Coordinates of C-alpha atoms in Angstrom, one line a residue:
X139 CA -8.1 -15.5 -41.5
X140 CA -11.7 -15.1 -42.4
X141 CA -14.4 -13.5 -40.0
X142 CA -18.2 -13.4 -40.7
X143 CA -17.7 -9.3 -38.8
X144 CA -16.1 -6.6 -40.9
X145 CA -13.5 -4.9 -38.6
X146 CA -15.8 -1.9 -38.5
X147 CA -18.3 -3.8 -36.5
X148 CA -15.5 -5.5 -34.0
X149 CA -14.6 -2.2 -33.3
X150 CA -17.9 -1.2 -32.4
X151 CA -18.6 -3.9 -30.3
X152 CA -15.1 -3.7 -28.3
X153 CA -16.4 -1.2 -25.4
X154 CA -18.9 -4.2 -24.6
X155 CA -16.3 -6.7 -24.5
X156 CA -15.5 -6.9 -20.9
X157 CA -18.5 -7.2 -18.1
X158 CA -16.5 -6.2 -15.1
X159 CA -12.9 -5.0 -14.7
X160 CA -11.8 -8.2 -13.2
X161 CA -12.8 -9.8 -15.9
X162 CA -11.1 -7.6 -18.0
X163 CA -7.6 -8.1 -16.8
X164 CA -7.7 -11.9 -17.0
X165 CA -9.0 -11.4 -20.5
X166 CA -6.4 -8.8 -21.5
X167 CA -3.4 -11.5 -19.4
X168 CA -4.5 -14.3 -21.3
X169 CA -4.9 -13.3 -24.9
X170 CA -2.6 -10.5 -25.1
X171 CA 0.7 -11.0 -22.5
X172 CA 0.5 -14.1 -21.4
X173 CA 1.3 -15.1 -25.6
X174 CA 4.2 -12.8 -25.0
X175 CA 5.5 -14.5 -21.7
X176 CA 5.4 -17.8 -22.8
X177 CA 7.0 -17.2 -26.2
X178 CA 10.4 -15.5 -24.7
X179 CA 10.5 -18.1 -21.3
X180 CA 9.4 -14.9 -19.0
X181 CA 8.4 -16.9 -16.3
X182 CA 11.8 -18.6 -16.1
X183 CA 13.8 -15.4 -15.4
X184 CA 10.9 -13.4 -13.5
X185 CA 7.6 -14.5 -12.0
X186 CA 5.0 -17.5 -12.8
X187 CA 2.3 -17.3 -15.0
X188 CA -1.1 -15.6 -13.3
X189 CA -3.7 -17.5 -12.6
X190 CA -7.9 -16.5 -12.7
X191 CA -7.9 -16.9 -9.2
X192 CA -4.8 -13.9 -8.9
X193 CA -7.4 -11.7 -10.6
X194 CA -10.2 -12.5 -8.4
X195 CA -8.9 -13.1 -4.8
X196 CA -9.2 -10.3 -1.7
X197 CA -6.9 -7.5 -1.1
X198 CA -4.1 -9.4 0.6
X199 CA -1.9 -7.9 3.5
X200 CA 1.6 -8.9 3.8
X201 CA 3.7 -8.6 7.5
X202 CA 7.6 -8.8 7.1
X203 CA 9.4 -8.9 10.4
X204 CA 12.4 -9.9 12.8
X205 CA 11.1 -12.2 15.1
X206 CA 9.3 -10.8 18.0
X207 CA 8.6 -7.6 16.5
X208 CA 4.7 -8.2 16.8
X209 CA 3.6 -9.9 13.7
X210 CA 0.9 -12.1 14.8
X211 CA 0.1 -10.1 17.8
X212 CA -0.8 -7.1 15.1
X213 CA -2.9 -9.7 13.0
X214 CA -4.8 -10.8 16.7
X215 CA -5.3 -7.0 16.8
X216 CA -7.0 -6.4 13.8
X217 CA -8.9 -9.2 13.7
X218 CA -10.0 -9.2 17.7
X219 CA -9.8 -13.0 17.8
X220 CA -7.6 -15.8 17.7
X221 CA -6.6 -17.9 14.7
X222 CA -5.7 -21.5 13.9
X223 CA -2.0 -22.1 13.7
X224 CA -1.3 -19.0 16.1
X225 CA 1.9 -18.8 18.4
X226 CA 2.9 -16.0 20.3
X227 CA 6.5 -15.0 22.7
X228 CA 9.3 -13.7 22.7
X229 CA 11.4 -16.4 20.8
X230 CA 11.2 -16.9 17.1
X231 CA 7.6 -18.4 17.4
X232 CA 6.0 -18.3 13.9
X233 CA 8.1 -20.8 11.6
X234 CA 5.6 -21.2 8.8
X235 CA 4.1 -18.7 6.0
X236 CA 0.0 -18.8 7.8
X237 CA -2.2 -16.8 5.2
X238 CA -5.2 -15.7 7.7
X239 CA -8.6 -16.0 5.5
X240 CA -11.7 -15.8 5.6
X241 CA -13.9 -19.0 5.8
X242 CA -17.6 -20.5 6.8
X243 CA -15.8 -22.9 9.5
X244 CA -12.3 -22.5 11.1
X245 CA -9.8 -24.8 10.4
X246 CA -6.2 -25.5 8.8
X247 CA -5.1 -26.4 5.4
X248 CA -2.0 -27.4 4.7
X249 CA 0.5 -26.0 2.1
X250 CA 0.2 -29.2 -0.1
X251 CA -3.6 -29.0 -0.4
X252 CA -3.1 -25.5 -1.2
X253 CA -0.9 -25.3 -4.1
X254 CA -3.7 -27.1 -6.0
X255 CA -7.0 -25.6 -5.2
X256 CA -7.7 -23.6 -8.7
X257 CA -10.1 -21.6 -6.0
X258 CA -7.1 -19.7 -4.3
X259 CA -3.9 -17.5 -5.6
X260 CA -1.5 -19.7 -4.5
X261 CA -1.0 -22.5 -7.0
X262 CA 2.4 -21.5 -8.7
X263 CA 3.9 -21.9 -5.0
X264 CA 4.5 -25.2 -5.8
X265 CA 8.0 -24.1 -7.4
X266 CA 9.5 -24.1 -4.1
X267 CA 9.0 -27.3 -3.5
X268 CA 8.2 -29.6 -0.3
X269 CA 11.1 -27.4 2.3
X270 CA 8.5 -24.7 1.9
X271 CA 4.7 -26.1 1.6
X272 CA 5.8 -28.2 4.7
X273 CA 6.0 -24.4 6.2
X274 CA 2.7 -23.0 4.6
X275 CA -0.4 -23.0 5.6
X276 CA -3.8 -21.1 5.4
X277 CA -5.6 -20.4 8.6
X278 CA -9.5 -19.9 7.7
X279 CA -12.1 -18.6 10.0
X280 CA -15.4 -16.6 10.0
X281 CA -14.2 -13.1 10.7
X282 CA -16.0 -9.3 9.5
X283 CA -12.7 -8.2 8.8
X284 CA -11.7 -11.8 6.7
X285 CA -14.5 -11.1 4.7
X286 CA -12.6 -7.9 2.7
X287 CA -9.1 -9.0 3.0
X288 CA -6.7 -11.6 4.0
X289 CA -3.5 -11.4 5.9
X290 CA -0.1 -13.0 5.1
X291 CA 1.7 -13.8 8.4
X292 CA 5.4 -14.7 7.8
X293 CA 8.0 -16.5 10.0
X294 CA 10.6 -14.4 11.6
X295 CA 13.7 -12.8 9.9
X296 CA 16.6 -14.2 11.9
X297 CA 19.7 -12.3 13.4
X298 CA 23.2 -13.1 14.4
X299 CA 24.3 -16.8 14.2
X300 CA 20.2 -18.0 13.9
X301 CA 20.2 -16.3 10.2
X302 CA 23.1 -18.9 9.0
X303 CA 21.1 -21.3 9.5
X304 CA 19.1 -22.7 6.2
X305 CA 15.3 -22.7 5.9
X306 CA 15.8 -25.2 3.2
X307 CA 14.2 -22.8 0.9
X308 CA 14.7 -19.2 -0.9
X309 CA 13.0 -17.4 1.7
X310 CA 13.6 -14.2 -0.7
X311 CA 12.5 -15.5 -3.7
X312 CA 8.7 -16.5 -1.5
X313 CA 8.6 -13.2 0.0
X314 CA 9.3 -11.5 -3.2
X315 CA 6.4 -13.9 -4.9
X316 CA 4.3 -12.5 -2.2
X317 CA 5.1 -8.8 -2.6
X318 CA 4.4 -9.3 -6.7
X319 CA 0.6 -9.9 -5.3
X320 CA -0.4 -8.6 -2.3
X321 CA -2.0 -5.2 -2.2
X322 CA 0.2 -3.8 1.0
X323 CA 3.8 -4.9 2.7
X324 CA 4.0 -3.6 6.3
X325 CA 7.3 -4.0 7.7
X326 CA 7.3 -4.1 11.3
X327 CA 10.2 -3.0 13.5
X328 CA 10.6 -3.3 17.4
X329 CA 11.3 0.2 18.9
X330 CA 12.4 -1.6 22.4
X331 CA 15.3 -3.5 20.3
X332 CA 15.5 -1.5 16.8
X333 CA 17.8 -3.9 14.8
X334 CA 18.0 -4.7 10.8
X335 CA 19.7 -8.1 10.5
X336 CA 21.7 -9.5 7.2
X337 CA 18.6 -11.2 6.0
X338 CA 15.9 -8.6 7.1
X339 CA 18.2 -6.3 4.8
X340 CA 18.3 -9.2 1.8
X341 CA 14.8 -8.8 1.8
X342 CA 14.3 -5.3 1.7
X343 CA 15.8 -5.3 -1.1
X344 CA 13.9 -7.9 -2.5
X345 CA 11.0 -5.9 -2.5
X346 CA 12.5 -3.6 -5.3
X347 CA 10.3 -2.5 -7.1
X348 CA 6.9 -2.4 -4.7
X349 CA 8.2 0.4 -2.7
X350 CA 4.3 1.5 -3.3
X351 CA 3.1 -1.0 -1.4
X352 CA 5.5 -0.8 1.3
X353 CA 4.5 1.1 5.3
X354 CA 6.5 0.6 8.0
X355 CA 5.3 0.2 11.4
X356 CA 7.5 1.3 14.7
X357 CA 5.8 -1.4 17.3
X358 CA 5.9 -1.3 20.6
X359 CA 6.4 2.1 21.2
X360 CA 5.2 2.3 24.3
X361 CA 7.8 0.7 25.8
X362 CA 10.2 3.7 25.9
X363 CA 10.4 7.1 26.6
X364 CA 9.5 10.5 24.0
X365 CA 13.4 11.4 24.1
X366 CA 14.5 7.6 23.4
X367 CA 11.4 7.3 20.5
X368 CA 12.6 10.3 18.7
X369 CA 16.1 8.9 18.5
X370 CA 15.0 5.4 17.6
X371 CA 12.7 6.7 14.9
X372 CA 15.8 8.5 13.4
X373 CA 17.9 5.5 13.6
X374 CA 15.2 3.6 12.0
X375 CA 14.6 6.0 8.7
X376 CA 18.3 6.6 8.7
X377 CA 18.8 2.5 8.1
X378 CA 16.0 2.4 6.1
X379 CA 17.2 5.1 3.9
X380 CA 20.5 3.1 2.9
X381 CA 18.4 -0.1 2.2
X382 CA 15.7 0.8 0.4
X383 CA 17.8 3.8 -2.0
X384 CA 15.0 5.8 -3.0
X385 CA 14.7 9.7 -2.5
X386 CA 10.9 9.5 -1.0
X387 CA 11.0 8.8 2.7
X388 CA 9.2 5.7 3.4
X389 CA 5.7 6.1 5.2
X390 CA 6.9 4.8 9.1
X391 CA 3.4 4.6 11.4
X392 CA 4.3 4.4 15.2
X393 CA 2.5 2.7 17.9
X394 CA 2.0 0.1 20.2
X395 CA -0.6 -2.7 18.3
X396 CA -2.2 -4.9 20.7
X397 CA -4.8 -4.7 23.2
X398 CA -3.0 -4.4 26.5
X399 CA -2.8 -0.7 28.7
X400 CA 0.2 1.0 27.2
X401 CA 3.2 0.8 29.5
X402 CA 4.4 5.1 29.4
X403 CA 0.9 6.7 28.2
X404 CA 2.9 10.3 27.2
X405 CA 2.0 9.5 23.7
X406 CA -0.9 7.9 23.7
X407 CA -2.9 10.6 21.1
X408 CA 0.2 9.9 19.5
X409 CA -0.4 6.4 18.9
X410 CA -4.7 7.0 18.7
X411 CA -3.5 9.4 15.8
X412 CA -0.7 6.9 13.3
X413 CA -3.1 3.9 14.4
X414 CA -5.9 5.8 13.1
X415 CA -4.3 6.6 9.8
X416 CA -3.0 3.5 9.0
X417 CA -6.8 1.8 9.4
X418 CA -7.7 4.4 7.0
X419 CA -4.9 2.9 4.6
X420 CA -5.9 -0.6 5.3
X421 CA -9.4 0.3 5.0
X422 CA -9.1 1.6 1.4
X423 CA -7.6 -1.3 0.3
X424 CA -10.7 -3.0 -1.0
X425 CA -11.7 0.0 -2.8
X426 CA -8.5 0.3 -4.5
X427 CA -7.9 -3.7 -5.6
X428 CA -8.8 -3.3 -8.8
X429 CA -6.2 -0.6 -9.8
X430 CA -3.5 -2.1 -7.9
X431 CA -4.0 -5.1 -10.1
X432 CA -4.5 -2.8 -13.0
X433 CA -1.1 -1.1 -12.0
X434 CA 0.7 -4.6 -11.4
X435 CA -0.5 -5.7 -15.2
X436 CA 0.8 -2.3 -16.7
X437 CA 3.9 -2.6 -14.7
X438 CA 4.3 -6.2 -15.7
X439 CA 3.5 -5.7 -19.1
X440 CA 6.5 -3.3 -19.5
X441 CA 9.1 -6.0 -18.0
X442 CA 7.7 -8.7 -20.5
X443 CA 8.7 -6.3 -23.4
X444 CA 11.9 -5.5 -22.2
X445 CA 12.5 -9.0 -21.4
X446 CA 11.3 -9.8 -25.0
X447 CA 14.0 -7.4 -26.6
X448 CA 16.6 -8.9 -24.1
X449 CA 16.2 -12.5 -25.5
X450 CA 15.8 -11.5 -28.6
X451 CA 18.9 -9.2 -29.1
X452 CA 21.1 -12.5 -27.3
X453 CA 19.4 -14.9 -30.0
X454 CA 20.4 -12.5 -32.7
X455 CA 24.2 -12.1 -31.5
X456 CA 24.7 -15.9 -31.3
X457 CA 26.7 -18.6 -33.8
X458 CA 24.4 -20.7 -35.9
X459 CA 27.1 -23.5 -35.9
X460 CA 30.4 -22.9 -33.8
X461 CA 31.5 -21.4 -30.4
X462 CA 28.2 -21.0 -29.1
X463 CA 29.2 -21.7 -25.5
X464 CA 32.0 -19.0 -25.9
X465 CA 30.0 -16.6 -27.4
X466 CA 27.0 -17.2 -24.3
X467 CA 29.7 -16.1 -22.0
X468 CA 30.7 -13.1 -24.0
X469 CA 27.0 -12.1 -24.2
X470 CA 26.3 -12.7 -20.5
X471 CA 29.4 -10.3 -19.4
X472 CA 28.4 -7.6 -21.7
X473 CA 24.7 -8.3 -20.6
X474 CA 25.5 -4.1 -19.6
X475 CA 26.1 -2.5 -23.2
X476 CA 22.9 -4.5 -24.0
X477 CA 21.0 -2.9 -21.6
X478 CA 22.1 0.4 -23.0
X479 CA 21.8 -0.7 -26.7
X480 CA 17.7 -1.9 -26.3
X481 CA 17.5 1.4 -24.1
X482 CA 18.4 3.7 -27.2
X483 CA 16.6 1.6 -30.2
X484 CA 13.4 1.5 -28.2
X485 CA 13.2 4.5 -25.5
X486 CA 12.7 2.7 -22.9
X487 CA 14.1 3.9 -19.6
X488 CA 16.4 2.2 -17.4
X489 CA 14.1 1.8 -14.3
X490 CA 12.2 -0.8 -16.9
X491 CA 15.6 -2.9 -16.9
X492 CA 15.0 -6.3 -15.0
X493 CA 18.2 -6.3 -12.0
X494 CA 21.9 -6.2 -14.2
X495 CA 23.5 -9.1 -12.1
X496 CA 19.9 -11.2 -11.2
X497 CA 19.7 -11.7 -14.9
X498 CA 23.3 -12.2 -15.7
X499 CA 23.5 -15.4 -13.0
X500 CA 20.2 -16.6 -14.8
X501 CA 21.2 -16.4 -18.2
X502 CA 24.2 -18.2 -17.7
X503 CA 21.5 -21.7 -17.0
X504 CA 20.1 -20.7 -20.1
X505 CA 20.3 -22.9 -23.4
X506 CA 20.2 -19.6 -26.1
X507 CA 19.5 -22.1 -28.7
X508 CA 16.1 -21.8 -27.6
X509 CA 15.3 -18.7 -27.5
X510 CA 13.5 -16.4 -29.9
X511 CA 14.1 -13.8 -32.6
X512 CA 12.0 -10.7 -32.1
X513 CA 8.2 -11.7 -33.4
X514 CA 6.6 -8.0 -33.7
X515 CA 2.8 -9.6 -34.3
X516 CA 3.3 -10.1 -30.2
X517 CA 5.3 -6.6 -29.3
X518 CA 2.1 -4.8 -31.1
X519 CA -0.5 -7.0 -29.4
X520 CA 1.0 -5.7 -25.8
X521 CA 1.4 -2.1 -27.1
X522 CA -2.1 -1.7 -27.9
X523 CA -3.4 -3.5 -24.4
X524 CA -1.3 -0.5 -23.0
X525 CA -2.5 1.8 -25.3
X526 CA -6.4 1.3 -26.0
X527 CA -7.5 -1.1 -23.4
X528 CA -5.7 -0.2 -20.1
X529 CA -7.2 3.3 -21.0
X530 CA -11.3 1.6 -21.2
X531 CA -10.1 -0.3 -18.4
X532 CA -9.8 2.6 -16.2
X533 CA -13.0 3.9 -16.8
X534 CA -14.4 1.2 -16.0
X535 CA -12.6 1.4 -12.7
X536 CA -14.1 4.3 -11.5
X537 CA -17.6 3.6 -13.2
X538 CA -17.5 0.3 -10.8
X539 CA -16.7 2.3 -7.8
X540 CA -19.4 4.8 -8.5
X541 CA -22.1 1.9 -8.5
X542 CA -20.8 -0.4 -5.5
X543 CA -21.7 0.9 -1.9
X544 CA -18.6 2.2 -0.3
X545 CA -16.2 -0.7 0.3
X546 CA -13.7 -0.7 3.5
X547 CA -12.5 -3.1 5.5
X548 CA -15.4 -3.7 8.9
X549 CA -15.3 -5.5 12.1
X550 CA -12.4 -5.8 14.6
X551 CA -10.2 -3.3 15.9
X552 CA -11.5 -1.3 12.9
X553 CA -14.9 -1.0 14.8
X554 CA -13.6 0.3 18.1
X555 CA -12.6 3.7 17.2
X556 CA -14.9 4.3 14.4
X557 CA -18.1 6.2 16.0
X558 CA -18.7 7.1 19.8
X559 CA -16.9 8.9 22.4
X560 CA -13.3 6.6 21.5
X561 CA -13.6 7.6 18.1
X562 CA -10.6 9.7 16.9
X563 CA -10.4 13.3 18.0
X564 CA -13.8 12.7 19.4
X565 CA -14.9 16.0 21.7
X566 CA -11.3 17.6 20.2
X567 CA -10.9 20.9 18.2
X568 CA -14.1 22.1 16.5
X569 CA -15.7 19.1 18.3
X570 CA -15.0 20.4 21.7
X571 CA -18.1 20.4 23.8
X572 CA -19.9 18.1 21.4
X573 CA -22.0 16.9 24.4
X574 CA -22.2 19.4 26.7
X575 CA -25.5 21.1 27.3
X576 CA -23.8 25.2 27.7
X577 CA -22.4 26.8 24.7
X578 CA -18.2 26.0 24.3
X579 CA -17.2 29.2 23.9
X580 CA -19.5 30.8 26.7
X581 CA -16.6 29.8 29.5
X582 CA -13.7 32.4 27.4
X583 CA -16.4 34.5 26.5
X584 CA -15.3 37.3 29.3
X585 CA -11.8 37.5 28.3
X586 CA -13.0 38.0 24.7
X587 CA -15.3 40.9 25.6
X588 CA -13.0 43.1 26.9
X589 CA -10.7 42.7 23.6
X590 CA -14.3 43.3 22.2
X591 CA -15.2 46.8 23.6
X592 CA -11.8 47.9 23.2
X593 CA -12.8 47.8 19.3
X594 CA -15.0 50.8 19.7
X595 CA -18.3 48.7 18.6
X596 CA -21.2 50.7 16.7
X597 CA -24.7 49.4 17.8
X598 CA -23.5 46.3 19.3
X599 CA -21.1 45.4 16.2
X600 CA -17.9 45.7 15.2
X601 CA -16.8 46.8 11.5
X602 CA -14.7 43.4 9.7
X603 CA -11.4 46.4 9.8
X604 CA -11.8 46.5 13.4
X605 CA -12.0 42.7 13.7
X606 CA -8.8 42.3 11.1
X607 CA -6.8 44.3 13.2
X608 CA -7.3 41.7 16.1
X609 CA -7.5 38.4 14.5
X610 CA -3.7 39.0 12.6
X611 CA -2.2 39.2 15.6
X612 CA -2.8 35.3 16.0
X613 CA 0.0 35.4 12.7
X614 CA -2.3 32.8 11.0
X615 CA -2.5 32.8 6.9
X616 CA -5.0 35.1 5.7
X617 CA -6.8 32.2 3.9
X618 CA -7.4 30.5 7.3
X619 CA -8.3 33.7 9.0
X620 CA -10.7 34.1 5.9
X621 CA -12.3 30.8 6.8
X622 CA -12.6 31.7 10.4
X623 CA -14.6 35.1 9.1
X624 CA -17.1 33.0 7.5
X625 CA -17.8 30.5 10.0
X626 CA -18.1 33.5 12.6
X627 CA -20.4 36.0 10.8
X628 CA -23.2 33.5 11.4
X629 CA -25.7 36.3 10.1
X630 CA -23.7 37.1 7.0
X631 CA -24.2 40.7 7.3
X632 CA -20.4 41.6 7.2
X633 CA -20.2 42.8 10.9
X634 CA -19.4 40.8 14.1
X635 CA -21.2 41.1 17.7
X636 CA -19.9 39.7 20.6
X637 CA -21.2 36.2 20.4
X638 CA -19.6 36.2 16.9
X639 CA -16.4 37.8 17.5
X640 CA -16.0 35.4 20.7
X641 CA -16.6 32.6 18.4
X642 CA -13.7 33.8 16.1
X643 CA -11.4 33.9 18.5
X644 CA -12.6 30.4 20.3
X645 CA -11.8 29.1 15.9
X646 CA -8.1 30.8 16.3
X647 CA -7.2 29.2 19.2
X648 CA -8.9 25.5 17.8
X649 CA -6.4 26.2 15.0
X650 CA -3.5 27.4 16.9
X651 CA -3.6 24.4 18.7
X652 CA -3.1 22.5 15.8
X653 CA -7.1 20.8 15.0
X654 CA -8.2 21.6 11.6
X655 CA -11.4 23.8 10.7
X656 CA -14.7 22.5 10.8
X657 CA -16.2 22.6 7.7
X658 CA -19.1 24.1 9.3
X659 CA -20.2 24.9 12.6
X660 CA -21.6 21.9 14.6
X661 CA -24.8 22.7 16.1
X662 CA -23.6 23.4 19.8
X663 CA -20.3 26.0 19.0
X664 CA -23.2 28.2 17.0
X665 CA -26.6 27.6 19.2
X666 CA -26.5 30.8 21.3
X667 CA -26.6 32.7 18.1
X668 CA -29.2 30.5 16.2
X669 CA -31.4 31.2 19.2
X670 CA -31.1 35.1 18.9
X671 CA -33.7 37.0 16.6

């Protein structure tokens, strides 16, 4: 084909081809794998085609639960107000898939209006037809924390004789459509009635291959006592273990989310403590949108090429003329050796493999007469998006996060514990005696004088051999005592006084009891000595 730019000058003029990253990846989907997809039926056997609005949406948040384990409750928690469509007890309460957003005025809209506004990442969820958007909806409403992500709340997995009954749709199949797009699955158990039903375990597994995405939250654990949490913790890591079959141990957060006093308070820093971290994880998520959706493309990319050598390889084993339905069946049971042939041509590894038995019950709908002989033109295109431009792409990544202000999720529960006296380990550790008016250390200061002149002190000081001798007895690391050297010699002269070596040992026992080292002193643990001249 002609072109009025010599291939020098397109080269030169790639770096300035994408403006922002999310513009990027819709690029790089549409011209490069999308061609790819729709040329080997990928979206019949996998996932629909992505939309603009998949690149540019919110970090969503995706709640998987039995019923009653606190779904909506922990979505009322975060968000500190209550939203449209919202039902809470202890029966199976929540019978629709509610995606809480952000909005100028609150209201409802319904699953039908949804699945065709081009302006949110929900259009291909028309495939599952009326059973479902009947039970979708999106509940929008002015909220701080709305305006950085959105939350999926889902209806309750059923046990015993509830989870025969239909739902008229592959409640699988949605979740898993979710879990190809949201930026984090938290899977919330009940530690009052730990139980993983048939269908809570089906899904699990359906979330193959987002185990990055996945936390798990232990709710309600304020409900029963240390000795009983311990073993319920246990039970729940041990089930999870057998679902889930990976080595890693899955990220479990325990606590009690909701707004009402906590019913046996033992473990209440506990709770302040996971609650604390997993803010921190929801709070990152804005920063970190863009390469999760950089990560999902890479990770999608690979599927569509293994899918492409799949098709291809059944194309090129079948009949042109005679015993073609024979020959699918053939194909479809040896779908295995394959696997293993495309894995040896091509190097690819076997975790890149779409599920053995998924795609054998898939193919066999399948008319091969349609499908396509390998068309390496399309193969290449996709290799050098994963070569060239993912790697531009990631600088840009971290070029964009360098310019924006710092992003995290504001407003809500996220607000509460962020600054003051509830904030977390507030007036703890290093920070003890933040507000107090005498110095922290001065009330142990007598017991560490006498260890003091028992060193034999010169002029007031004691030697750093002297002080060794005392602080290894506390059997810390000699990299934290180290640190605890420096922070105490406020002078720097290589000696401690009293003041100093008092201060050293008020750091050992801030360690010992299991805080973490203050970068530096805060004003009040070192005032005393900044006052001396």
């Amino acid at each position: 084909m002609f072109s009025w730019v010599s291939k020098d000058a397109r080269r030169r003029k790639e770096p300035e081809l994408f403006r922002t990253v999310s513009d990027g990846l819709k690029q790089l989907y549409a011209t490069k794998l999308l061609p790819l997809e729709e040329y080997y039926r990928f979206h019949d056997f996998h996932s629909p085609a992505l939309e603009p609005a998949d690149w540019e949406n919110k970090p969503m948040v995706l709640l998987v639960g039995q019923y009653s384990t606190g779904k909506t409750t922990f979505i009322r928690h975060l968000i500190e107000q209550d939203f449209p469509g919202m039902r809470i007890g202890p029966e199976p309460t929540t019978d629709s898939f509610i995606a809480v957003m952000g909005g100028e005025t609150e209201g409802v809209v319904p699953g039908n209006a949804l699945v065709v506004d081009p302006r949110r990442p929900f259009r291909k969820l028309n495939s599952f037809g009326n059973a479902f958007l009947n039970r979708f909806m999106c509940a929008q409403l002015p909220n701080p924390v709305l305006d950085s992500i959105s939350i999926i709340d889902t209806p309750g997995i059923l046990s015993g004789e509830k989870q025969r009954i239909s739902r008229g749709y592959d409640f699988a199949a949605v979740l898993e459509w979710f879990a190809e797009r949201v930026d984090r699955i938290i899977l919330l158990f009940d530690a009052h009635k730990l139980d993983i039903s048939d269908e809570f375990s089906e899904v699990i597994k359906a979330l193959k291959n987002h185990e990055d995405k996945i936390r798990v939250v232990l709710n309600k654990a304020d409900q029963i006592e240390t000795q009983q949490l311990m073993r319920v913790y246990g039970a729940l890591m041990w089930s999870l273990g057998k679902i889930i079959n990976t080595p890693e141990v899955v990220r479990v957060y325990i606590g009690s989310f909701w707004s009402q006093p906590l019913l046996i308070p033992e473990n209440r820093k506990l709770f302040e403590a996971e609650e604390q971290d997993l803010f921190k994880d929801i709070q990152s998520l804005p920063r970190n949108a863009a390469l999760r959706k950089l990560n999902d493309l890479i990770k999608r990319a690979r599927l569509a090429k293994v899918h492409a050598y799949i098709i291809s390889s059944l194309k090129k084993e079948m009949p042109n003329v005679f015993g073609k339905e024979s020959r699918k069946k053939e194909l479809v049971n040896n779908l295995g050796e394959i696997y293993l042939k495309i894995e040896r041509e091509h190097q690819i590894s076997p975790g890149d493999f779409p599920n053995l038995r998924k795609m054998q019950e898939l193919l066999l709908s399948q008319d091969f007469s349609k499908f396509q002989l390998l068309k390496p033109k399309l193969l290449d295109a996709v290799d050098d998006m994963l070569a060239n431009d993912i790697a531009r792409l990631m600088v840009m990544v971290r070029q964009e996060e360098s310019q924006m202000p710092t992003q995290a999720v504001k407003g809500g529960a996220f607000e509460g514990t962020m600054n003051g006296p509830f904030g977390h380990g507030y007036g703890e550790g290093a920070g003890e005696g933040i507000d107090d008016i005498e110095w922290v250390v001065g009330k142990d200061k007598p017991s560490y004088d006498e260890i003091f002149y028992t060193l034999s002190p010169v002029n007031g000081k004691i030697t750093g051999a002297s002080a060794k001798k005392e602080m290894v007895k506390s059997k810390l690391p000699n990299t934290v005592l180290g640190k605890i050297w420096k922070l105490a010699d406020v002078d720097k002269d290589g000696f401690l006084d009293d003041e100093e070596f008092a201060l050293a040992n008020h750091l050992i026992k801030v360690k010992l009891e299991g805080h973490e080292l203050p970068a530096e002193l805060p004003p009040p643990s070192c005032a005393p000595l900044q006052t001396q001249t």
